């Protein structure tokens, strides 16, 4: 790529400094604060230093009824503020103009087809959006916002990567951030413009390099390769876009537990300077907050991600109060800035589609938004300073997202309904049993498919059989059915084995009823009753969207 993927603030910093804003983090990102440095508590408000406002969005793709325009635009703005993006609704006359502003790319550049979503019992499917922050220095606007000059015009890096998961029943939102220093295996990607083929990596590669392997579609492919989470859309934004939208939206309160100045003797730092307590930030100061690495927690990307999560939650709360973005002129400025800065997949290539997405996202209340970071561990030796997915716990978080399990530990607001149609006589129900008990560290438990098939036979399911082919491992036992007419039959099998009906799901990936015996049922005997609710790993640093007490811990070396 012709330059270090860590740019000037990795473990191999570039000569010089980070520029006026310093840290090469980028717009809103994520990565956990992993408990390092402790959590500060909010102090009394301090006088604003350097301004008071931040980033967000709005949108509107159709002419609202008289008197409803501001309400619609405000809603759209508050919802997509969560994405640190936003296309700002400017009304019907701007529709085609704004559509032309939006840049479009292929959703995925990998050669592995993403699996279809598994619908819940009500036929609903979740929605997954990958938010990418690019550190591109390809414009005068971006170059003015900092960074070493030798990076200008270079290959951009995906320094911010956040997966937003909207639950199938639209009751909650989960956000998972991946630290930009994460090392992973890159999939094969093909640049859609040059047709250049980037072969799959044989050694771990830093995740932010994915953007340089053909575009954002390769970042999507890398996420799918690692997590197995089907991604429906992506949105990418650069520095200038964050600043312009932050100016248009207004101030977002952020909190530090001590005076902070992100500027070291070696020149490293974002330039952020705030007094202890709460200060509203906007514009370049909001970008400084989002990019600050040196000065928060342990001076790593993990602390920066924690600050980004706090900023995002605070911004959503502010916008949902209904006090921001009521001026149509400001909304039009925001719309122009946002659509010029935004790159999306071709499934989100119009303001109307973005508006419809906003309508879906706004259904989840603020207190059901959960920000997390991929559990991780530091590398050693020459990979010191880089991070890797934490064995067991990272996969647990990914699995909860794949299976649409809320990360806040609360039950879904929608009860899983039992099929209205009656099942066929159990002796006539054909069901195939698969051994999916393998894990990352263990092979499949021997004989599990045959054993469970025998249990079904004893329960009267005379047509139960075994699929002896290699199957994809599953953490949780589940029963899949292809069409509504077989739902009652699938639920009958679940009832016979004591499997919760919530684990019976419709899937286009099967042609008949399939029971996948998962890693939670490796031992003989009845299906084990679950002990308590699924729990998000503590190492994910979960932060609730309604938490107004969150306050960043300042590193003692960066106080004033």
Coordinates of C-alpha atoms in Angstrom, one line a residue, residues 35-547:
X35 CA -12.3 -1.0 31.5
X36 CA -8.8 0.4 31.3
X37 CA -8.3 3.5 33.2
X38 CA -11.7 3.3 35.0
X39 CA -14.9 5.2 34.4
X40 CA -15.1 8.8 35.5
X41 CA -18.3 10.3 36.7
X42 CA -19.9 13.5 35.4
X43 CA -18.8 16.7 37.0
X44 CA -20.5 20.1 37.1
X45 CA -20.6 21.8 33.8
X46 CA -17.7 23.8 32.8
X47 CA -17.7 26.8 30.5
X48 CA -17.4 25.7 26.8
X49 CA -13.9 25.9 25.4
X50 CA -13.6 26.4 21.7
X51 CA -17.2 26.1 20.8
X52 CA -20.2 23.9 21.4
X53 CA -21.6 21.6 18.8
X54 CA -21.3 18.1 17.0
X55 CA -22.4 15.9 14.3
X56 CA -25.6 14.4 13.2
X57 CA -28.1 14.0 10.4
X58 CA -31.5 14.4 9.0
X59 CA -33.4 13.5 6.0
X60 CA -36.6 13.8 4.0
X61 CA -37.4 12.3 0.6
X62 CA -41.0 13.2 0.1
X63 CA -43.1 16.3 0.5
X64 CA -44.6 16.3 4.0
X65 CA -48.0 17.5 4.8
X66 CA -48.3 21.1 5.7
X67 CA -47.1 21.7 9.3
X68 CA -45.3 18.4 9.4
X69 CA -42.2 19.2 7.5
X70 CA -40.0 20.2 10.5
X71 CA -41.2 17.2 12.5
X72 CA -40.2 14.7 9.8
X73 CA -36.9 16.4 9.2
X74 CA -36.1 16.4 12.9
X75 CA -37.0 12.7 13.2
X76 CA -34.8 11.8 10.3
X77 CA -31.9 13.8 11.6
X78 CA -32.1 12.3 15.1
X79 CA -32.2 8.7 13.8
X80 CA -29.3 8.9 11.4
X81 CA -27.3 10.9 13.9
X82 CA -26.7 7.6 15.5
X83 CA -24.8 6.7 12.4
X84 CA -22.6 9.8 12.5
X85 CA -23.9 10.2 9.1
X86 CA -27.1 11.6 7.8
X87 CA -28.4 13.1 4.6
X88 CA -30.5 15.8 6.0
X89 CA -33.9 16.2 4.4
X90 CA -34.2 19.3 2.3
X91 CA -37.5 18.7 0.7
X92 CA -38.9 17.5 -2.5
X93 CA -37.2 20.1 -4.7
X94 CA -33.8 18.9 -3.6
X95 CA -34.5 15.2 -4.1
X96 CA -32.8 14.6 -7.4
X97 CA -29.9 17.0 -6.6
X98 CA -29.2 15.2 -3.3
X99 CA -29.4 11.8 -5.0
X100 CA -26.7 12.9 -7.5
X101 CA -24.5 13.8 -4.6
X102 CA -24.5 10.4 -3.0
X103 CA -21.6 8.1 -4.1
X104 CA -22.4 4.4 -4.6
X105 CA -20.2 1.3 -4.3
X106 CA -20.8 -2.5 -4.4
X107 CA -22.0 -4.0 -1.1
X108 CA -19.3 -6.7 -1.0
X109 CA -16.2 -7.4 -3.0
X110 CA -15.5 -10.8 -1.5
X111 CA -16.1 -14.1 -3.2
X112 CA -18.1 -15.6 -0.4
X113 CA -21.9 -15.1 -0.7
X114 CA -23.5 -13.9 2.5
X115 CA -26.1 -16.1 4.0
X116 CA -29.8 -15.0 4.1
X117 CA -31.2 -13.8 7.4
X118 CA -33.2 -16.2 9.5
X119 CA -36.6 -14.8 10.1
X120 CA -38.1 -14.9 13.6
X121 CA -41.4 -16.7 14.2
X122 CA -43.3 -13.6 13.1
X123 CA -41.5 -13.6 9.7
X124 CA -39.4 -10.5 10.6
X125 CA -35.7 -10.2 9.8
X126 CA -33.0 -8.0 11.4
X127 CA -31.1 -5.2 9.6
X128 CA -27.3 -4.9 9.8
X129 CA -25.4 -1.7 8.7
X130 CA -21.6 -1.4 8.7
X131 CA -20.5 2.2 9.4
X132 CA -17.1 3.0 8.0
X133 CA -15.0 6.1 8.8
X134 CA -12.4 6.8 6.2
X135 CA -9.2 8.8 7.0
X136 CA -8.9 9.8 3.3
X137 CA -6.7 12.9 2.7
X138 CA -7.9 13.2 -0.9
X139 CA -9.4 16.7 -0.7
X140 CA -8.4 20.1 0.5
X141 CA -11.1 20.0 3.1
X142 CA -9.8 16.7 4.5
X143 CA -6.2 17.9 4.3
X144 CA -6.9 21.0 6.3
X145 CA -8.2 18.9 9.2
X146 CA -4.8 17.5 10.0
X147 CA -2.4 14.6 9.4
X148 CA 1.1 14.3 8.1
X149 CA 1.5 15.8 4.6
X150 CA 3.1 12.6 3.2
X151 CA -0.3 10.8 3.7
X152 CA -2.1 13.3 1.4
X153 CA -3.6 11.5 -1.6
X154 CA -2.6 8.1 -0.2
X155 CA -4.6 5.0 0.1
X156 CA -7.4 5.6 2.6
X157 CA -7.8 3.5 5.7
X158 CA -11.0 2.3 7.3
X159 CA -10.0 3.6 10.7
X160 CA -13.6 3.5 12.0
X161 CA -15.7 0.3 11.8
X162 CA -19.0 0.0 13.6
X163 CA -21.7 -2.6 12.9
X164 CA -25.2 -1.4 13.7
X165 CA -27.7 -4.2 14.3
X166 CA -31.4 -3.3 14.3
X167 CA -33.4 -6.3 15.8
X168 CA -36.0 -8.1 13.8
X169 CA -38.8 -6.8 15.9
X170 CA -37.3 -3.3 15.9
X171 CA -37.3 -3.2 19.7
X172 CA -33.5 -2.6 20.1
X173 CA -30.3 -1.6 18.5
X174 CA -26.9 -3.1 19.1
X175 CA -23.6 -1.5 18.0
X176 CA -20.3 -3.5 17.8
X177 CA -17.1 -1.6 17.1
X178 CA -13.9 -3.2 15.9
X179 CA -10.6 -1.5 16.9
X180 CA -8.7 -0.3 13.9
X181 CA -5.6 -2.1 15.2
X182 CA -7.4 -5.5 15.0
X183 CA -5.4 -8.1 13.1
X184 CA -7.4 -10.6 11.0
X185 CA -7.3 -12.7 7.8
X186 CA -8.3 -10.7 4.8
X187 CA -10.6 -12.4 2.2
X188 CA -10.1 -12.3 -1.5
X189 CA -11.4 -9.1 -2.9
X190 CA -11.7 -7.7 -6.5
X191 CA -11.6 -4.0 -7.2
X192 CA -14.8 -3.2 -9.2
X193 CA -13.1 -0.4 -11.2
X194 CA -9.6 -1.7 -12.0
X195 CA -10.5 -5.4 -11.7
X196 CA -7.4 -5.9 -9.7
X197 CA -7.6 -9.1 -7.6
X198 CA -6.4 -8.9 -4.0
X199 CA -5.7 -12.5 -2.9
X200 CA -6.8 -13.7 0.6
X201 CA -4.0 -13.0 3.1
X202 CA -1.9 -15.8 4.5
X203 CA -0.9 -13.8 7.5
X204 CA -2.9 -11.5 9.8
X205 CA -3.5 -8.0 8.3
X206 CA -4.6 -4.9 10.1
X207 CA -8.3 -4.4 9.6
X208 CA -8.2 -0.8 8.5
X209 CA -6.3 -1.9 5.4
X210 CA -9.4 -3.5 4.0
X211 CA -10.5 -0.2 2.5
X212 CA -7.4 -0.2 0.3
X213 CA -8.3 -3.6 -1.2
X214 CA -10.9 -2.4 -3.6
X215 CA -13.1 -0.2 -1.5
X216 CA -15.7 -0.4 1.3
X217 CA -17.0 -3.6 -0.1
X218 CA -13.8 -5.4 1.0
X219 CA -14.3 -4.0 4.5
X220 CA -17.8 -5.6 4.4
X221 CA -16.3 -8.9 3.2
X222 CA -13.7 -8.8 6.0
X223 CA -16.4 -8.4 8.6
X224 CA -18.4 -11.3 7.2
X225 CA -15.3 -13.5 7.0
X226 CA -14.6 -12.9 10.7
X227 CA -18.1 -12.7 12.3
X228 CA -20.4 -14.6 10.0
X229 CA -22.9 -11.7 10.4
X230 CA -24.8 -11.0 7.3
X231 CA -24.5 -7.3 6.4
X232 CA -27.3 -5.5 4.5
X233 CA -25.8 -2.1 3.9
X234 CA -22.8 0.1 4.5
X235 CA -22.3 3.8 4.9
X236 CA -18.9 5.5 4.7
X237 CA -18.0 9.1 5.6
X238 CA -14.8 11.2 5.8
X239 CA -13.4 13.8 8.1
X240 CA -14.8 16.8 6.3
X241 CA -18.3 15.3 6.3
X242 CA -18.2 14.9 10.1
X243 CA -17.2 18.5 10.6
X244 CA -19.7 20.0 8.2
X245 CA -22.5 18.0 9.7
X246 CA -21.4 18.7 13.3
X247 CA -21.6 22.5 12.5
X248 CA -25.1 22.1 11.1
X249 CA -26.5 20.0 13.9
X250 CA -25.4 22.0 17.0
X251 CA -23.7 21.2 20.3
X252 CA -23.5 17.8 21.9
X253 CA -22.5 17.6 25.6
X254 CA -19.4 15.5 26.4
X255 CA -17.8 14.9 29.8
X256 CA -14.2 14.5 31.1
X257 CA -13.2 13.8 34.7
X258 CA -10.2 16.2 34.6
X259 CA -8.9 19.0 32.4
X260 CA -7.6 17.4 29.2
X261 CA -5.2 18.7 26.5
X262 CA -4.5 16.1 23.8
X263 CA -1.1 17.4 22.8
X264 CA 2.1 15.7 23.9
X265 CA 5.7 16.9 23.8
X266 CA 6.3 14.6 20.9
X267 CA 3.5 16.4 19.0
X268 CA 1.1 13.5 19.3
X269 CA -2.5 14.3 20.0
X270 CA -5.7 15.6 18.5
X271 CA -5.5 19.1 19.9
X272 CA -8.6 18.7 22.0
X273 CA -8.6 21.0 25.0
X274 CA -11.5 20.9 27.5
X275 CA -12.1 21.7 31.1
X276 CA -13.2 19.2 33.7
X277 CA -16.9 18.5 33.6
X278 CA -19.4 18.8 30.7
X279 CA -18.9 20.9 27.6
X280 CA -21.0 21.0 24.4
X281 CA -18.7 20.5 21.3
X282 CA -19.3 20.9 17.6
X283 CA -17.5 21.3 14.3
X284 CA -13.7 20.7 14.5
X285 CA -13.9 20.3 18.2
X286 CA -16.4 17.5 17.8
X287 CA -14.0 15.9 15.3
X288 CA -11.1 16.3 17.8
X289 CA -13.2 14.5 20.5
X290 CA -13.9 11.6 18.1
X291 CA -10.3 11.3 17.1
X292 CA -8.6 11.7 20.5
X293 CA -6.4 8.8 21.4
X294 CA -3.7 10.5 23.5
X295 CA -5.4 11.8 26.6
X296 CA -8.2 9.3 27.2
X297 CA -7.9 6.1 29.2
X298 CA -4.6 4.3 28.3
X299 CA -3.8 6.3 25.2
X300 CA -5.0 3.6 22.9
X301 CA -7.6 3.1 20.2
X302 CA -9.8 1.4 22.9
X303 CA -10.1 4.6 24.9
X304 CA -10.9 6.5 21.8
X305 CA -13.7 4.2 20.9
X306 CA -15.2 4.6 24.4
X307 CA -15.3 8.4 23.8
X308 CA -16.9 7.9 20.5
X309 CA -19.6 5.7 22.0
X310 CA -20.3 8.4 24.6
X311 CA -20.5 11.1 22.0
X312 CA -22.9 9.1 19.8
X313 CA -25.2 8.3 22.7
X314 CA -25.2 11.9 23.8
X315 CA -25.9 13.2 20.3
X316 CA -28.9 10.8 19.9
X317 CA -30.3 12.0 23.2
X318 CA -30.0 15.6 22.2
X319 CA -31.6 15.2 18.8
X320 CA -34.4 13.1 20.1
X321 CA -35.3 15.9 22.5
X322 CA -36.6 17.7 19.4
X323 CA -34.6 20.8 20.0
X324 CA -32.1 20.5 17.1
X325 CA -32.4 21.0 13.4
X326 CA -35.6 22.9 13.2
X327 CA -34.3 25.5 10.8
X328 CA -35.0 24.5 7.2
X329 CA -32.0 26.5 6.0
X330 CA -29.6 24.6 8.3
X331 CA -31.2 21.4 7.3
X332 CA -30.5 22.2 3.6
X333 CA -26.9 22.9 4.5
X334 CA -26.6 19.6 6.3
X335 CA -28.2 17.8 3.4
X336 CA -25.7 19.2 1.0
X337 CA -22.7 18.5 3.2
X338 CA -23.8 15.0 4.2
X339 CA -24.7 13.7 0.8
X340 CA -21.4 15.0 -0.6
X341 CA -19.5 13.2 2.1
X342 CA -21.5 10.0 2.0
X343 CA -20.7 6.8 0.2
X344 CA -23.2 4.0 0.4
X345 CA -23.9 0.6 -1.1
X346 CA -26.2 0.5 -4.1
X347 CA -29.1 -0.6 -2.0
X348 CA -29.1 2.8 -0.2
X349 CA -28.5 5.0 -3.3
X350 CA -31.4 7.5 -2.9
X351 CA -32.6 9.9 -0.2
X352 CA -35.9 8.0 -0.3
X353 CA -34.2 4.8 0.7
X354 CA -32.2 6.5 3.4
X355 CA -35.4 8.1 4.7
X356 CA -37.1 4.7 4.8
X357 CA -34.1 3.3 6.7
X358 CA -34.5 6.2 9.2
X359 CA -38.1 5.3 9.7
X360 CA -37.0 1.8 10.7
X361 CA -34.2 2.9 13.0
X362 CA -36.3 5.4 15.0
X363 CA -38.5 2.6 16.2
X364 CA -35.9 1.5 18.8
X365 CA -36.0 3.7 21.9
X366 CA -32.8 5.3 23.3
X367 CA -32.7 3.1 26.3
X368 CA -32.6 0.1 24.1
X369 CA -29.4 1.2 22.3
X370 CA -26.3 -0.7 23.4
X371 CA -22.8 0.3 22.3
X372 CA -20.0 -2.3 22.6
X373 CA -16.6 -3.1 21.3
X374 CA -15.3 -6.5 20.1
X375 CA -13.6 -8.2 23.0
X376 CA -9.9 -8.3 22.3
X377 CA -6.4 -9.1 23.5
X378 CA -3.1 -7.4 22.8
X379 CA -0.6 -9.1 20.5
X380 CA 3.0 -9.9 21.5
X381 CA 6.4 -9.5 19.9
X382 CA 6.4 -7.6 16.6
X383 CA 2.6 -7.5 16.9
X384 CA 2.7 -5.7 20.3
X385 CA 0.2 -2.8 20.3
X386 CA -2.0 -4.6 17.8
X387 CA -5.2 -6.5 19.0
X388 CA -6.8 -9.8 18.2
X389 CA -10.4 -11.0 18.8
X390 CA -10.5 -12.4 22.3
X391 CA -11.0 -16.2 22.1
X392 CA -14.5 -17.2 23.1
X393 CA -15.8 -13.8 24.1
X394 CA -15.5 -12.2 20.7
X395 CA -17.4 -15.1 19.1
X396 CA -20.0 -14.9 21.9
X397 CA -20.7 -11.3 21.0
X398 CA -20.8 -12.1 17.3
X399 CA -23.2 -15.0 17.9
X400 CA -25.6 -12.9 19.9
X401 CA -25.8 -10.5 17.0
X402 CA -26.2 -13.3 14.5
X403 CA -29.0 -14.8 16.5
X404 CA -30.7 -11.4 17.2
X405 CA -30.2 -11.6 20.9
X406 CA -30.4 -8.1 22.5
X407 CA -27.0 -7.0 24.0
X408 CA -28.7 -5.1 26.8
X409 CA -29.9 -8.4 28.4
X410 CA -33.6 -7.5 28.1
X411 CA -36.1 -9.8 26.6
X412 CA -37.6 -8.9 23.2
X413 CA -40.8 -6.9 23.5
X414 CA -42.5 -9.3 21.0
X415 CA -43.3 -12.8 22.3
X416 CA -42.5 -15.6 20.0
X417 CA -45.9 -16.8 18.7
X418 CA -46.8 -20.4 18.4
X419 CA -47.9 -21.4 14.9
X420 CA -51.6 -21.1 14.3
X421 CA -51.8 -24.1 12.0
X422 CA -51.9 -27.5 13.6
X423 CA -49.0 -29.9 12.9
X424 CA -49.3 -33.1 11.0
X425 CA -49.3 -36.3 12.9
X426 CA -45.8 -36.7 14.3
X427 CA -45.3 -40.0 12.5
X428 CA -45.7 -38.2 9.2
X429 CA -43.3 -35.3 9.9
X430 CA -40.0 -35.6 8.1
X431 CA -37.1 -34.0 9.9
X432 CA -33.3 -34.2 9.3
X433 CA -30.9 -34.0 12.2
X434 CA -27.4 -32.5 11.7
X435 CA -24.4 -32.6 14.1
X436 CA -23.4 -28.9 14.4
X437 CA -21.7 -29.3 17.8
X438 CA -18.2 -28.2 16.7
X439 CA -16.6 -25.1 18.2
X440 CA -13.5 -23.0 17.5
X441 CA -11.6 -25.3 19.9
X442 CA -13.4 -28.6 19.6
X443 CA -14.5 -30.9 16.8
X444 CA -18.1 -32.1 16.6
X445 CA -19.1 -34.4 19.5
X446 CA -19.3 -38.0 18.1
X447 CA -22.7 -39.5 17.4
X448 CA -24.8 -36.5 18.4
X449 CA -27.0 -36.4 15.3
X450 CA -27.8 -40.1 15.6
X451 CA -28.5 -39.8 19.3
X452 CA -31.0 -36.9 18.9
X453 CA -32.6 -38.7 15.9
X454 CA -33.2 -41.7 18.2
X455 CA -34.9 -39.3 20.7
X456 CA -37.2 -38.1 18.0
X457 CA -38.0 -41.6 16.9
X458 CA -38.9 -42.5 20.5
X459 CA -41.2 -39.5 20.6
X460 CA -43.0 -40.9 17.5
X461 CA -41.2 -39.0 14.7
X462 CA -40.8 -42.1 12.5
X463 CA -39.5 -40.1 9.5
X464 CA -36.5 -38.6 11.4
X465 CA -33.2 -39.0 9.6
X466 CA -29.6 -37.9 9.8
X467 CA -27.6 -35.7 7.5
X468 CA -24.1 -37.2 7.6
X469 CA -22.4 -34.4 5.6
X470 CA -20.1 -31.9 7.1
X471 CA -22.2 -29.0 8.5
X472 CA -21.4 -25.5 9.7
X473 CA -21.1 -25.4 13.5
X474 CA -23.8 -23.7 15.5
X475 CA -23.4 -22.4 19.1
X476 CA -27.1 -22.9 19.8
X477 CA -29.4 -25.8 18.8
X478 CA -32.1 -24.7 16.4
X479 CA -34.8 -26.0 14.1
X480 CA -35.2 -24.5 10.7
X481 CA -38.1 -24.7 8.3
X482 CA -38.5 -23.4 4.8
X483 CA -42.2 -22.3 4.5
X484 CA -45.1 -21.3 6.7
X485 CA -47.0 -24.6 6.1
X486 CA -44.2 -26.5 8.0
X487 CA -43.9 -24.1 10.9
X488 CA -46.3 -26.1 13.1
X489 CA -44.5 -29.3 12.3
X490 CA -41.1 -27.7 13.3
X491 CA -42.6 -26.4 16.5
X492 CA -44.0 -29.9 17.3
X493 CA -40.5 -31.3 17.1
X494 CA -39.1 -28.6 19.3
X495 CA -41.8 -29.2 21.9
X496 CA -41.1 -32.9 21.9
X497 CA -37.4 -32.3 22.7
X498 CA -37.8 -29.4 25.1
X499 CA -36.2 -26.9 22.7
X500 CA -37.6 -23.3 23.1
X501 CA -40.0 -22.3 20.4
X502 CA -37.9 -19.1 20.0
X503 CA -35.2 -21.3 18.5
X504 CA -37.5 -22.5 15.7
X505 CA -36.9 -20.2 12.7
X506 CA -37.9 -19.9 9.1
X507 CA -34.9 -20.1 6.6
X508 CA -34.6 -20.1 2.9
X509 CA -31.4 -22.2 3.3
X510 CA -33.2 -25.4 3.9
X511 CA -35.7 -27.4 1.7
X512 CA -37.3 -29.3 4.6
X513 CA -37.3 -29.3 8.4
X514 CA -33.7 -29.4 9.8
X515 CA -32.7 -29.8 13.4
X516 CA -29.1 -28.6 14.0
X517 CA -27.7 -29.9 17.2
X518 CA -25.5 -27.1 18.5
X519 CA -22.6 -26.8 20.8
X520 CA -25.0 -26.2 23.7
X521 CA -26.1 -29.8 23.5
X522 CA -22.9 -31.8 23.2
X523 CA -23.8 -34.2 26.0
X524 CA -26.3 -37.0 26.0
X525 CA -29.6 -36.5 27.7
X526 CA -32.5 -34.0 27.4
X527 CA -31.9 -30.6 25.9
X528 CA -30.4 -28.5 28.7
X529 CA -32.5 -25.8 30.1
X530 CA -30.8 -22.4 29.8
X531 CA -29.5 -21.0 33.0
X532 CA -30.5 -17.4 32.9
X533 CA -30.4 -14.9 30.1
X534 CA -27.7 -14.6 27.4
X535 CA -25.1 -12.1 28.7
X536 CA -22.9 -9.7 26.8
X537 CA -19.3 -10.3 27.8
X538 CA -18.1 -7.7 30.3
X539 CA -15.0 -7.2 28.1
X540 CA -17.3 -5.7 25.4
X541 CA -17.7 -2.5 27.6
X542 CA -21.4 -2.2 27.0
X543 CA -22.8 1.4 27.3
X544 CA -26.5 2.1 27.3
X545 CA -27.8 4.9 25.1
X546 CA -29.7 6.5 28.0
X547 CA -26.7 6.6 30.3

